[in-house]
mmCIF file of C-alpha atoms and ligand atoms in Angstrom:
data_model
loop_
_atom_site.group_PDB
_atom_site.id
_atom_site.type_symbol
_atom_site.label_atom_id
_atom_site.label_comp_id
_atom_site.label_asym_id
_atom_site.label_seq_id
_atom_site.Cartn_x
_atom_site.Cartn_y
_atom_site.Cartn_z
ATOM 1 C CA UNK A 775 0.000 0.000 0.000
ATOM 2 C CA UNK A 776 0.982 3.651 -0.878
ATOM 3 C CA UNK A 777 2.275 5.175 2.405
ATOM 4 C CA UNK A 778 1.758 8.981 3.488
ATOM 5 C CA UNK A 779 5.038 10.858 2.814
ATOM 6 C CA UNK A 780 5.763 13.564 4.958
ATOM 7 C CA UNK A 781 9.871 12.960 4.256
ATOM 8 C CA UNK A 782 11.629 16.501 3.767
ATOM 9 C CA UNK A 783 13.715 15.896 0.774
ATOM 10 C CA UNK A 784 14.045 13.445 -1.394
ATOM 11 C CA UNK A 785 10.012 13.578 -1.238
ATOM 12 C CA UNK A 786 6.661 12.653 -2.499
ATOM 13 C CA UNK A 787 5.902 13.909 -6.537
ATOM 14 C CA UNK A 788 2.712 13.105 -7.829
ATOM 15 C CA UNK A 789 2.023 9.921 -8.285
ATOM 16 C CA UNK A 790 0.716 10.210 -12.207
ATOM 17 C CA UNK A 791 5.027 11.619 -12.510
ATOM 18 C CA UNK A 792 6.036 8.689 -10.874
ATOM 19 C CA UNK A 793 4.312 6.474 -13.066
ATOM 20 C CA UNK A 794 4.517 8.348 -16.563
ATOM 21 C CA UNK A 795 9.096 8.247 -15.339
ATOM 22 C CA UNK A 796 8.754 4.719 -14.347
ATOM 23 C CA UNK A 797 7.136 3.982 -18.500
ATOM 24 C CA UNK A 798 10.008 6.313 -19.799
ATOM 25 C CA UNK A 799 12.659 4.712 -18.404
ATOM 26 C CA UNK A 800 11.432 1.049 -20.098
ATOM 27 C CA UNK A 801 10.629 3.200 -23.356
ATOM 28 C CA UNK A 802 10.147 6.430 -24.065
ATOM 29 C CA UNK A 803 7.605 7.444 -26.109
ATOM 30 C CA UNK A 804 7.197 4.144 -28.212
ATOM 31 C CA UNK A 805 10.921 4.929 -29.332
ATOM 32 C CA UNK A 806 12.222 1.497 -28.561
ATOM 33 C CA UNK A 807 14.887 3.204 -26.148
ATOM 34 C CA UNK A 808 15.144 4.258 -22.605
ATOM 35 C CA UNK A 809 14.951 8.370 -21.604
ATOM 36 C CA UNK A 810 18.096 7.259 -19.635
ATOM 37 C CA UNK A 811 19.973 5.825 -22.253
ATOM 38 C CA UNK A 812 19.262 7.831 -25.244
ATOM 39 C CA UNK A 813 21.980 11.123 -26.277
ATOM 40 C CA UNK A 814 21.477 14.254 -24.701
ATOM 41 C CA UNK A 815 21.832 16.201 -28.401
ATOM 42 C CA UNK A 816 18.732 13.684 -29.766
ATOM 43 C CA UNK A 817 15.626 15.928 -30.622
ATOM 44 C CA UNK A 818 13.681 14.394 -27.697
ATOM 45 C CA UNK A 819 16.054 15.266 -24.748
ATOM 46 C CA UNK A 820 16.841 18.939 -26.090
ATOM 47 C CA UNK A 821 13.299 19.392 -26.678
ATOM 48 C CA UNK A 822 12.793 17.924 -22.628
ATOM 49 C CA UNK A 823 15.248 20.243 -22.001
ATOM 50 C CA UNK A 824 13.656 23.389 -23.344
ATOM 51 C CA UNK A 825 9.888 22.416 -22.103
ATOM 52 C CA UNK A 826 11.943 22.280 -18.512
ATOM 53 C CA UNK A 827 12.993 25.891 -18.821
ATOM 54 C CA UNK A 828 10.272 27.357 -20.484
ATOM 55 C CA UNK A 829 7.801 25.814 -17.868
ATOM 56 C CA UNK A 830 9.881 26.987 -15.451
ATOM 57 C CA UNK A 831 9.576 30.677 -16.315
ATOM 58 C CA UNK A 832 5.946 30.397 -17.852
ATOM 59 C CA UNK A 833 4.821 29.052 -13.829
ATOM 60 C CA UNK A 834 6.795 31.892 -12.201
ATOM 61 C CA UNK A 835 5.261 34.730 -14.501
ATOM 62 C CA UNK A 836 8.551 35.417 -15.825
ATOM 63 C CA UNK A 837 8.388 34.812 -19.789
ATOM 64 C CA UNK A 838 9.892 37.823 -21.340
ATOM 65 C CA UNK A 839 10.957 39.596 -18.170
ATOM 66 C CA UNK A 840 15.247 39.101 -18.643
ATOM 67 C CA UNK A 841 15.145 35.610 -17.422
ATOM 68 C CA UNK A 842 17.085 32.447 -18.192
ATOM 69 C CA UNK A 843 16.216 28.954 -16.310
ATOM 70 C CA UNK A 844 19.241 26.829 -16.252
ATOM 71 C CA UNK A 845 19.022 22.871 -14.281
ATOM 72 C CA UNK A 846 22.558 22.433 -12.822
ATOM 73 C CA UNK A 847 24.371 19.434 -10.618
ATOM 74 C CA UNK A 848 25.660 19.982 -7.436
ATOM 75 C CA UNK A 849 22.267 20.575 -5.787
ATOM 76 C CA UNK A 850 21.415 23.543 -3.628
ATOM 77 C CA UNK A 851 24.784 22.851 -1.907
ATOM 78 C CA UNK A 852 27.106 24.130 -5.121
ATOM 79 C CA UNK A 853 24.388 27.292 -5.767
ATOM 80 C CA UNK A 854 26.010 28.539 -2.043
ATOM 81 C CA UNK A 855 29.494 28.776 -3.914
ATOM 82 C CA UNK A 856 28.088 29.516 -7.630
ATOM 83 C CA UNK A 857 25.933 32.325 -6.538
ATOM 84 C CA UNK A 858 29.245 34.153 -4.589
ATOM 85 C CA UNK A 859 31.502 32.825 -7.482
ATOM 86 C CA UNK A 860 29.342 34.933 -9.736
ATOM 87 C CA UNK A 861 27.890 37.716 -8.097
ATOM 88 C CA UNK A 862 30.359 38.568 -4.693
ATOM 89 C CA UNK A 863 32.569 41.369 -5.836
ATOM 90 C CA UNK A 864 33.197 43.131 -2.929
ATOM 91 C CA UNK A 865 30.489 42.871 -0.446
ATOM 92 C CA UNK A 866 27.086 40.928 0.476
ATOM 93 C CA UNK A 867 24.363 40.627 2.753
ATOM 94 C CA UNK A 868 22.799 37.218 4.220
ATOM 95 C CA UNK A 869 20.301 36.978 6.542
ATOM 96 C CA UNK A 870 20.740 33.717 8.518
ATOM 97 C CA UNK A 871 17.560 32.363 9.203
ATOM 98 C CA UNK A 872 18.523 28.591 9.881
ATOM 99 C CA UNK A 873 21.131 25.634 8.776
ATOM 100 C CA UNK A 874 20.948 26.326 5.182
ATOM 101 C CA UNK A 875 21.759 29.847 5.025
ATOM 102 C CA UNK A 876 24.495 29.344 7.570
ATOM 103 C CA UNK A 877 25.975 26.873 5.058
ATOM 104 C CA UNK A 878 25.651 29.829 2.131
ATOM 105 C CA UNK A 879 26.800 32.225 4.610
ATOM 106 C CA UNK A 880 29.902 30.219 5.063
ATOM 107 C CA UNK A 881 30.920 29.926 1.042
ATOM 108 C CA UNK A 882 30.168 33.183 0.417
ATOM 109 C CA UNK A 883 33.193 34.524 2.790
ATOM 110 C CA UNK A 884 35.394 32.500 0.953
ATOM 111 C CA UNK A 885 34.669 35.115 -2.403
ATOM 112 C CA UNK A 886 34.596 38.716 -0.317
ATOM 113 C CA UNK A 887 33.137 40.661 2.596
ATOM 114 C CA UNK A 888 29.811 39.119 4.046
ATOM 115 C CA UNK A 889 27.436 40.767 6.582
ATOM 116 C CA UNK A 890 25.284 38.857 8.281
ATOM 117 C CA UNK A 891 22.110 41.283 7.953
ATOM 118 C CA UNK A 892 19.924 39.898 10.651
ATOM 119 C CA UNK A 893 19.313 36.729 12.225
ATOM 120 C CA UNK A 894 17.513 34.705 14.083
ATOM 121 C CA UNK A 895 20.703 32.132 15.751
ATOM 122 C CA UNK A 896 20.118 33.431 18.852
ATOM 123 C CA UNK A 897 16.659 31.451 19.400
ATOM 124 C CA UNK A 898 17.473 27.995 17.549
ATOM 125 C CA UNK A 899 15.845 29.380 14.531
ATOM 126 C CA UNK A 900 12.266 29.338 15.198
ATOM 127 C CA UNK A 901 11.463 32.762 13.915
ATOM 128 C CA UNK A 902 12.214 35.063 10.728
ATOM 129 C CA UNK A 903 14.241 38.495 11.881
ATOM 130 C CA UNK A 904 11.963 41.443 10.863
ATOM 131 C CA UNK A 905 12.534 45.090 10.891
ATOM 132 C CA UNK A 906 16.246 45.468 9.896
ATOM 133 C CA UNK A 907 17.433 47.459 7.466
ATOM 134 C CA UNK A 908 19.378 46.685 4.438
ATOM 135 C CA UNK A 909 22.577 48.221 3.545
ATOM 136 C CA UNK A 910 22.959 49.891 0.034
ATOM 137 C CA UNK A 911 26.077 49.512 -0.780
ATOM 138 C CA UNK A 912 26.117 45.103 -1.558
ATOM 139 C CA UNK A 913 26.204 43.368 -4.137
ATOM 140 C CA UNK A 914 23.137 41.547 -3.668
ATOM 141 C CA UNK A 915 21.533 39.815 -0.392
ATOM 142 C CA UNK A 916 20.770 36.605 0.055
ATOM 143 C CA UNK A 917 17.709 35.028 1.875
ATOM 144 C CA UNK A 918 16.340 31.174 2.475
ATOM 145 C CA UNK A 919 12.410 31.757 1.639
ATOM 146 C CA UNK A 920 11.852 28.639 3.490
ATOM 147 C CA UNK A 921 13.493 27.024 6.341
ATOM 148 C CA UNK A 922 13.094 23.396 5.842
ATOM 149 C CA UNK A 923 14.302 21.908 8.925
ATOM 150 C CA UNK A 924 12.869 24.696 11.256
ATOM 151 C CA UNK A 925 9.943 25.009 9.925
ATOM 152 C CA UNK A 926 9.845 28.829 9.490
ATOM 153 C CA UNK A 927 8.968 30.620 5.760
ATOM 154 C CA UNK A 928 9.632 34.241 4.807
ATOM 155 C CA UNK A 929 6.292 36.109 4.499
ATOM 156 C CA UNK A 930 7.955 39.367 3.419
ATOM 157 C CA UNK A 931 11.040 40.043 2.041
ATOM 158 C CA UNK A 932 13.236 42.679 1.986
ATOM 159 C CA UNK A 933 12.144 45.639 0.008
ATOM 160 C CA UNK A 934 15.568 47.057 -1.590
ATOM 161 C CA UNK A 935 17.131 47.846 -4.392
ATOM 162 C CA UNK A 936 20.043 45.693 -3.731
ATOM 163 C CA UNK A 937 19.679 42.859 -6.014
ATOM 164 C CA UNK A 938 17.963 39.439 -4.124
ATOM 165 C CA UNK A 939 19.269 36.502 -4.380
ATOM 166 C CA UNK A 940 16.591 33.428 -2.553
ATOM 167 C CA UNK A 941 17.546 29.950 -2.209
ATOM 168 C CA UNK A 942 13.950 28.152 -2.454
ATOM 169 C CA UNK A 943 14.419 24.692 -2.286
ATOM 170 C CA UNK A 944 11.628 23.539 -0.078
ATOM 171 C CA UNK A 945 9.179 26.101 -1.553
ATOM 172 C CA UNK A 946 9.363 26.524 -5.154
ATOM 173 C CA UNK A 947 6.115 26.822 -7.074
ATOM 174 C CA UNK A 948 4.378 26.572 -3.508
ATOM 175 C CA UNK A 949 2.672 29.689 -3.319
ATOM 176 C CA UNK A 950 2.193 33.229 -5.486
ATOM 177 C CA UNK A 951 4.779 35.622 -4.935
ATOM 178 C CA UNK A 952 6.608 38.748 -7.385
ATOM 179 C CA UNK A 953 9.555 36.625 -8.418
ATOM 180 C CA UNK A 954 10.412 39.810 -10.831
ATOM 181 C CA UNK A 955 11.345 40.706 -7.382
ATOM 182 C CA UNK A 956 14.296 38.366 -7.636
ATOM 183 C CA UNK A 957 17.287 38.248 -9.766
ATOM 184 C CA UNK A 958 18.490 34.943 -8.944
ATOM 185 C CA UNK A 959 16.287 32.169 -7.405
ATOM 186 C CA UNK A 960 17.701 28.696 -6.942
ATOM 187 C CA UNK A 961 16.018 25.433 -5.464
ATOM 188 C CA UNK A 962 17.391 21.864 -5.037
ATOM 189 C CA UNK A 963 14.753 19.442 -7.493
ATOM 190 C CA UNK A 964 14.056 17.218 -4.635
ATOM 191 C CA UNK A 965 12.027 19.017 -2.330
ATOM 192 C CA UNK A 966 9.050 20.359 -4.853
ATOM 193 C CA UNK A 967 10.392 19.525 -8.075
ATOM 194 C CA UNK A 968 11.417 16.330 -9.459
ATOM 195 C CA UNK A 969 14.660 13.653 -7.874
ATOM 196 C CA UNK A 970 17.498 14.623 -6.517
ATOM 197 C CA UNK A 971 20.023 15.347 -9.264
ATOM 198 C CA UNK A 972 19.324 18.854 -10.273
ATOM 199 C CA UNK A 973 18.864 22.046 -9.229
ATOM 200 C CA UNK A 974 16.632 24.916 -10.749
ATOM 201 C CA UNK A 975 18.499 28.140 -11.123
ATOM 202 C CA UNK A 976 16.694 31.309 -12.434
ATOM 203 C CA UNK A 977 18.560 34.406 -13.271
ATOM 204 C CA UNK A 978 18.102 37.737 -14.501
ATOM 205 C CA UNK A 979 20.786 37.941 -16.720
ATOM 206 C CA UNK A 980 21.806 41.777 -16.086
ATOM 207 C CA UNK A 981 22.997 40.560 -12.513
ATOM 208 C CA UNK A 982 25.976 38.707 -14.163
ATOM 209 C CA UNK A 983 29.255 39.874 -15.647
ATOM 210 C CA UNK A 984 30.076 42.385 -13.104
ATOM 211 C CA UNK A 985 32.562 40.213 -10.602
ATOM 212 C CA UNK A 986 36.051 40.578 -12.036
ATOM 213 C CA UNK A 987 37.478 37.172 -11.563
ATOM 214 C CA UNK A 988 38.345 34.565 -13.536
ATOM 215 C CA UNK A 989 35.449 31.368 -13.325
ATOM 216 C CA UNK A 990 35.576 28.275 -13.979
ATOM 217 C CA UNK A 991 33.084 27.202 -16.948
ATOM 218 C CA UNK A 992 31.458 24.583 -14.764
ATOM 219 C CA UNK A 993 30.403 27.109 -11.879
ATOM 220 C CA UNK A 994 29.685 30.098 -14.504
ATOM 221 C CA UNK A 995 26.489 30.727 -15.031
ATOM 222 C CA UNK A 996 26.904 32.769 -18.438
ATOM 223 C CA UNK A 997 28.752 29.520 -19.752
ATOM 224 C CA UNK A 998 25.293 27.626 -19.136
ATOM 225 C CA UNK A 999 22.965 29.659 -19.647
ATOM 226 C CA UNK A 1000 25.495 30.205 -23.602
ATOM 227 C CA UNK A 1001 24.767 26.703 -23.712
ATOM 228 C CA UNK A 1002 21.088 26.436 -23.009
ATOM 229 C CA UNK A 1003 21.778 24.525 -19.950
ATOM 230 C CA UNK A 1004 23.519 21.719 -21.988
ATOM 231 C CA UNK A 1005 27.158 22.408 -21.620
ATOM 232 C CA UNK A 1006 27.697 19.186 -20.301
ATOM 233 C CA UNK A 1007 25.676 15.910 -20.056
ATOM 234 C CA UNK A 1008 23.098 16.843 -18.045
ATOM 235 C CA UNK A 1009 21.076 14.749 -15.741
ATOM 236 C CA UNK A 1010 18.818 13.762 -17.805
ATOM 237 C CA UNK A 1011 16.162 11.888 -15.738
ATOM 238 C CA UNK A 1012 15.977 14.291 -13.062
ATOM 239 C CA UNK A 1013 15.583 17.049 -15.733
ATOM 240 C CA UNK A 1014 12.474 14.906 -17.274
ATOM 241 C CA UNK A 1015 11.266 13.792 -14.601
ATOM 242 C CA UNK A 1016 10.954 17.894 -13.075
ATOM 243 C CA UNK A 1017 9.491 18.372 -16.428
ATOM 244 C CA UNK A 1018 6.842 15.738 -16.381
ATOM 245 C CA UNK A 1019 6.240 17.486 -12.311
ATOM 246 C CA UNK A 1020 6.182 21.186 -14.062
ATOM 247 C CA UNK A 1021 3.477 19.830 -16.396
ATOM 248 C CA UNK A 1022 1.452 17.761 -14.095
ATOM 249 C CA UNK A 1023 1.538 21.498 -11.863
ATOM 250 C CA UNK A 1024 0.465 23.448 -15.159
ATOM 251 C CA UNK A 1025 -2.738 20.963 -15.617
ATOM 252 C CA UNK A 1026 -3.584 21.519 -11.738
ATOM 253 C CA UNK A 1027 -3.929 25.595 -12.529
ATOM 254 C CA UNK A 1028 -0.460 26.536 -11.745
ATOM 255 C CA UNK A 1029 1.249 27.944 -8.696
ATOM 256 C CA UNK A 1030 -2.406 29.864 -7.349
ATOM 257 C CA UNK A 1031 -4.399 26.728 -7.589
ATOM 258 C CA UNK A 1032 -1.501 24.276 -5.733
ATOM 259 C CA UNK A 1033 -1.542 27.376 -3.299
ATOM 260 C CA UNK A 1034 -5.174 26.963 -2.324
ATOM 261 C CA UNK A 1035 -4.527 23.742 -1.631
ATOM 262 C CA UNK A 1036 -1.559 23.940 0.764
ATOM 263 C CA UNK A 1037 -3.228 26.437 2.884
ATOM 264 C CA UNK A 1038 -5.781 24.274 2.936
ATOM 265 C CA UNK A 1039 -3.356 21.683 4.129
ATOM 266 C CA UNK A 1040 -1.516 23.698 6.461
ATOM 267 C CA UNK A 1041 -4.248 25.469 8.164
ATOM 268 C CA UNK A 1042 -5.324 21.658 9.012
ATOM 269 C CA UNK A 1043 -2.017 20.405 10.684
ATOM 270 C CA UNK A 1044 -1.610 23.634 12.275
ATOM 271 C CA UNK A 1045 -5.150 24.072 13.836
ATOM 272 C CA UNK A 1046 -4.925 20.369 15.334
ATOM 273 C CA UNK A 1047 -0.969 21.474 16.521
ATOM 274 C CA UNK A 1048 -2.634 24.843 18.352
ATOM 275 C CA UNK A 1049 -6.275 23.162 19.589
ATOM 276 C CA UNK A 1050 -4.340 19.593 20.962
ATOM 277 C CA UNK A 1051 -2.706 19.951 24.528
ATOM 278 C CA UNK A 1052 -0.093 16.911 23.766
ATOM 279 C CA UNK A 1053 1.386 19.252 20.839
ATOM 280 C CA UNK A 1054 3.421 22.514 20.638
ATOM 281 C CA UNK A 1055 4.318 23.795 17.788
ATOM 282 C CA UNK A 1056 7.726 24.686 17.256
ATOM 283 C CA UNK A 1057 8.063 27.833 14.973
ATOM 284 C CA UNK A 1058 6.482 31.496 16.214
ATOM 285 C CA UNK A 1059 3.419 31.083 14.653
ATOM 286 C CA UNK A 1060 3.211 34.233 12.411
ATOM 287 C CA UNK A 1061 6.248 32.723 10.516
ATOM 288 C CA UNK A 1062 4.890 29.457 10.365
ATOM 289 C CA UNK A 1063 6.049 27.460 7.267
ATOM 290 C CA UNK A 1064 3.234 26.151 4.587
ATOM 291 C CA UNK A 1065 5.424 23.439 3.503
ATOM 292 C CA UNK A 1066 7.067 22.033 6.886
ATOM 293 C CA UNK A 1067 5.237 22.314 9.989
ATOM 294 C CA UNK A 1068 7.497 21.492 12.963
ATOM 295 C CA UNK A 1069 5.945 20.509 16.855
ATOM 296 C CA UNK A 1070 7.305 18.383 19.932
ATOM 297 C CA UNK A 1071 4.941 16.417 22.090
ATOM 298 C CA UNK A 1072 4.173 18.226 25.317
ATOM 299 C CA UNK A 1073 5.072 14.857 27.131
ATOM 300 C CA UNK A 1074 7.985 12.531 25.826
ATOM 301 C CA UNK A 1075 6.268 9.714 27.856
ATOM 302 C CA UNK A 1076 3.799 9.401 25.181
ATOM 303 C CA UNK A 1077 6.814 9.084 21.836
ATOM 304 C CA UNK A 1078 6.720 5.220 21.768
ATOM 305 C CA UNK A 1079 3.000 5.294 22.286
ATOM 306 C CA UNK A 1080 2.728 8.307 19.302
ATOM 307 C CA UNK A 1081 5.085 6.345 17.307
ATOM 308 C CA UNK A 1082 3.550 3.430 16.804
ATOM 309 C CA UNK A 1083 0.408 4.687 15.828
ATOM 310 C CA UNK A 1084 1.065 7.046 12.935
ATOM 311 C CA UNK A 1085 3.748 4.083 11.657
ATOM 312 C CA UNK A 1086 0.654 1.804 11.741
ATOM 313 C CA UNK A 1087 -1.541 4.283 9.730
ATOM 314 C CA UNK A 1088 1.217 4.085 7.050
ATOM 315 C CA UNK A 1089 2.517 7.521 7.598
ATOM 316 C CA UNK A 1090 6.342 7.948 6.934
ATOM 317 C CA UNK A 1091 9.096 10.560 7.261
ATOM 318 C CA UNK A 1092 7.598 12.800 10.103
ATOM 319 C CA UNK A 1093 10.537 12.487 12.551
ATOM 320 C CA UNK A 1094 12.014 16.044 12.978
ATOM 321 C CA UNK A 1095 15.515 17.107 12.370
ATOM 322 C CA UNK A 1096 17.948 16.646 15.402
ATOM 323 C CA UNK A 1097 18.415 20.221 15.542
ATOM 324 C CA UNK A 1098 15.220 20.569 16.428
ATOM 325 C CA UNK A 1099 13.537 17.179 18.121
ATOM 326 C CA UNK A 1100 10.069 16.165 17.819
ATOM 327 C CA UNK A 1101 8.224 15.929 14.668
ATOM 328 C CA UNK A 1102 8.264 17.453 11.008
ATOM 329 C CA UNK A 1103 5.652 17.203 8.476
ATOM 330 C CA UNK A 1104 6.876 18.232 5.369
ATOM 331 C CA UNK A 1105 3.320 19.126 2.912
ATOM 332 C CA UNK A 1106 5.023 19.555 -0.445
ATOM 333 C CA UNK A 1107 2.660 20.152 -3.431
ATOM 334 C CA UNK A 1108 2.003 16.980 -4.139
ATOM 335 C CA UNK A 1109 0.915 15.798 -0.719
ATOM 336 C CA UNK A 1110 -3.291 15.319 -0.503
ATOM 337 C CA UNK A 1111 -5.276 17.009 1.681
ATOM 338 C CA UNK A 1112 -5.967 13.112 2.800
ATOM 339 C CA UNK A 1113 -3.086 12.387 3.526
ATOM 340 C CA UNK A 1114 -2.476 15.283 6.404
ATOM 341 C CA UNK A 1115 -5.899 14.301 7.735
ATOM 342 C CA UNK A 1116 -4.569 11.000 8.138
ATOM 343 C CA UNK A 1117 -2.142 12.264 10.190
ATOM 344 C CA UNK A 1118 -4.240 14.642 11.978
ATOM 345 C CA UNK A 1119 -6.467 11.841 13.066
ATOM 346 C CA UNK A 1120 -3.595 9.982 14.557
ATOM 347 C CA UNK A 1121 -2.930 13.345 16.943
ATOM 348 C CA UNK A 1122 -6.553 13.525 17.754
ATOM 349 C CA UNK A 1123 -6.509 9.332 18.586
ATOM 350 C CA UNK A 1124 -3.572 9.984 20.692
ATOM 351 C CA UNK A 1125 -5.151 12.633 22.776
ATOM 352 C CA UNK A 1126 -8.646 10.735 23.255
ATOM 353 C CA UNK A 1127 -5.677 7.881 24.143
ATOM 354 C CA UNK A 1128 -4.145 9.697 26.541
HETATM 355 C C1 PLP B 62 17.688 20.681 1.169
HETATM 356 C C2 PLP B 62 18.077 22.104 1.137
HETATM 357 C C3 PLP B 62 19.334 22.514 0.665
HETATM 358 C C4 PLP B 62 20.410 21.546 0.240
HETATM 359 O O1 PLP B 62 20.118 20.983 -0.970
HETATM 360 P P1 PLP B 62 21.115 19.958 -1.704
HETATM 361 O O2 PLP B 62 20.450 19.811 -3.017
HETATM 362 O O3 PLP B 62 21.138 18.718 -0.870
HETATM 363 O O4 PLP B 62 22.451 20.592 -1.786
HETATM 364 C C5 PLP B 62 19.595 23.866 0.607
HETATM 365 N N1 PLP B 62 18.688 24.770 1.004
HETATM 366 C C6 PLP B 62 17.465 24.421 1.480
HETATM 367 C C7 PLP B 62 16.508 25.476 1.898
HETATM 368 C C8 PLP B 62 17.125 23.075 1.558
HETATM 369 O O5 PLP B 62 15.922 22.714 2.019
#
């Protein structure tokens, strides 16, 4: 039986993907040959290739706005170097608003001057700084739209005319937003997207050119974006398989209709979270995350008890991070409202348990 999928990364896609990537790899498109083993200059891969980046744009309402899509290797964890490689000529700003941004923080001071713009260290995380004021004189600043393993989400972002650089891994094509607001947006495929094995980058091409060092053609992103994301072999079944996810998330109505739906979702974890005594939730509730909702139990006497019911109900992947403890319950786009009320009944069960 299909379980319920809360995991954080790799993570649930839609199960119509799954199955339409499972045909592919025996033969793709009646061709008599696998997506996986066929050339990555054949018609059908370059034309993969371009429906990838064009859906990208066309979903974020930026066709014909001065952007390129690009899907690199290296996941989220290389964009942290690219983005300074490319960008950093003297100065940026980060705001450090858990784990992941530390990590960008930390390979963006190998490239120049970094200023950690505001953050929220000083309380394990489980709120988004507000109110601090952003210095004019960067080169861009960098923010983490979502905070994966604390379970906190930027609302609002910083209004500036410094260009903003987000890594949006766990939240891509979540919810509505002004990406024009952006000029360079990056997101690891395995948290909203497609497998692990690439990574979405989205630029607004009058950000680059300006650093005067020398970079290498693997971590430039002019060099890629020269060779319409193909100027190696690229990963081509994570690439297809993001496309066939892109297209399934077209059908659905786009980014405003998959919105409805996780509010819908999140409003129901959240209300059982704030209305059941066993739970607290973990992040400050006006920053609450739409994607991963974070919460402890109130009494660690009742973990064994807790754990063996939701594993029973087929739920899987709702242990929290260890920075954190308790429970996460990661709602990416293609999770059903059924399956968080699956999970919501087990927290109600518990408490008429207890
Ligand atoms: C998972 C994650 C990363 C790391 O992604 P990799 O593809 O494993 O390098 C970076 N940032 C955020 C916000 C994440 O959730």
């Amino acid at each position: 039986m299909k379980k319920h999928n809360f995991s954080a990364g790799p993570c649930i896609l839609p199960q119509e993907v799954f199955k339409e990537a499972s045909e592919a790899i025996l033969d793709y498109n009646n061709s008599g040959l696998s997506i996986i083993e066929i050339s990555h200059r054949s018609k059908d891969f370059v034309d993969i290739m371009e429906e990838a980046r064009s859906l990208a744009l066309e979903l974020l309402g930026l066709e014909g706005k001065g952007y390129k899509a690009l899907f690199l290797q290296g996941g989220a964890s290389t964009q942290f170097l690219m983005t300074a490689y490319n960008l950093l000529q003297n100065k940026a700003g980060y705001i450090d608003t858990g784990s992941w941004s530390a990590k960008a923080i930390k390979e963006a001071k190998l490239f120049g001057e970094v200023v950690e713009v505001a953050s929220s260290k000083n309380e394990n995380y489980n709120y988004i700084p507000k109110g601090y004021a952003v210095p004019e004189d960067l080169d861009y600043i960098h923010c983490t739209s979502n905070n994966t393993i604390f379970g906190t989400q930027i609302h609002e972002f910083p209004t500036t005319n410094v260009p903003l650089v987000c890594d949006m891994s766990s939240d891509i094509f979540s919810r509505q937003l002004d990406f024009s607001k952006f000029s360079l947006i990056y997101a690891g495929a395995q948290k909203n997207m497609g497998p692990a094995g690439t990574t979405l980058v989205v630029i607004k091409e009058d950000v680059l050119g300006k650093v005067k060092r020398q970079i290498p053609s693997m971590l430039d992103y002019q060099v890629h974006i020269g060779k319409a994301s193909m100027f190696n072999t690229p990963p081509v079944f994570a690439v297809y398989t993001s496309m066939l996810t892109l297209r399934w998330l077209k059908s659905k109505g786009g980014i405003a209709a998959i919105e409805e739906l996780n509010e819908k979702k999140a409003k129901l974890i959240y209300s059982e979270i704030d209305v059941n005594p066993l739970f607290n939730g973990f992040a400050a509730k006006e920053d609450r995350s739409m994607m991963n909702a974070t919460f402890t139990l109130a009494n660690e006497d009742l973990k064994e008890t807790f754990d063996a019911m939701w594993k029973e109900a087929g739920i899987n992947g709702v242990n929290g991070h260890r920075s954190v403890g308790g429970y996460r319950a990661s709602m990416y786009n293609a999770m059903t409202i059924e399956s968080v009320a699956a999970l919501v009944d087990i927290m109600g069960d518990l408490e008429r348990k207890a």
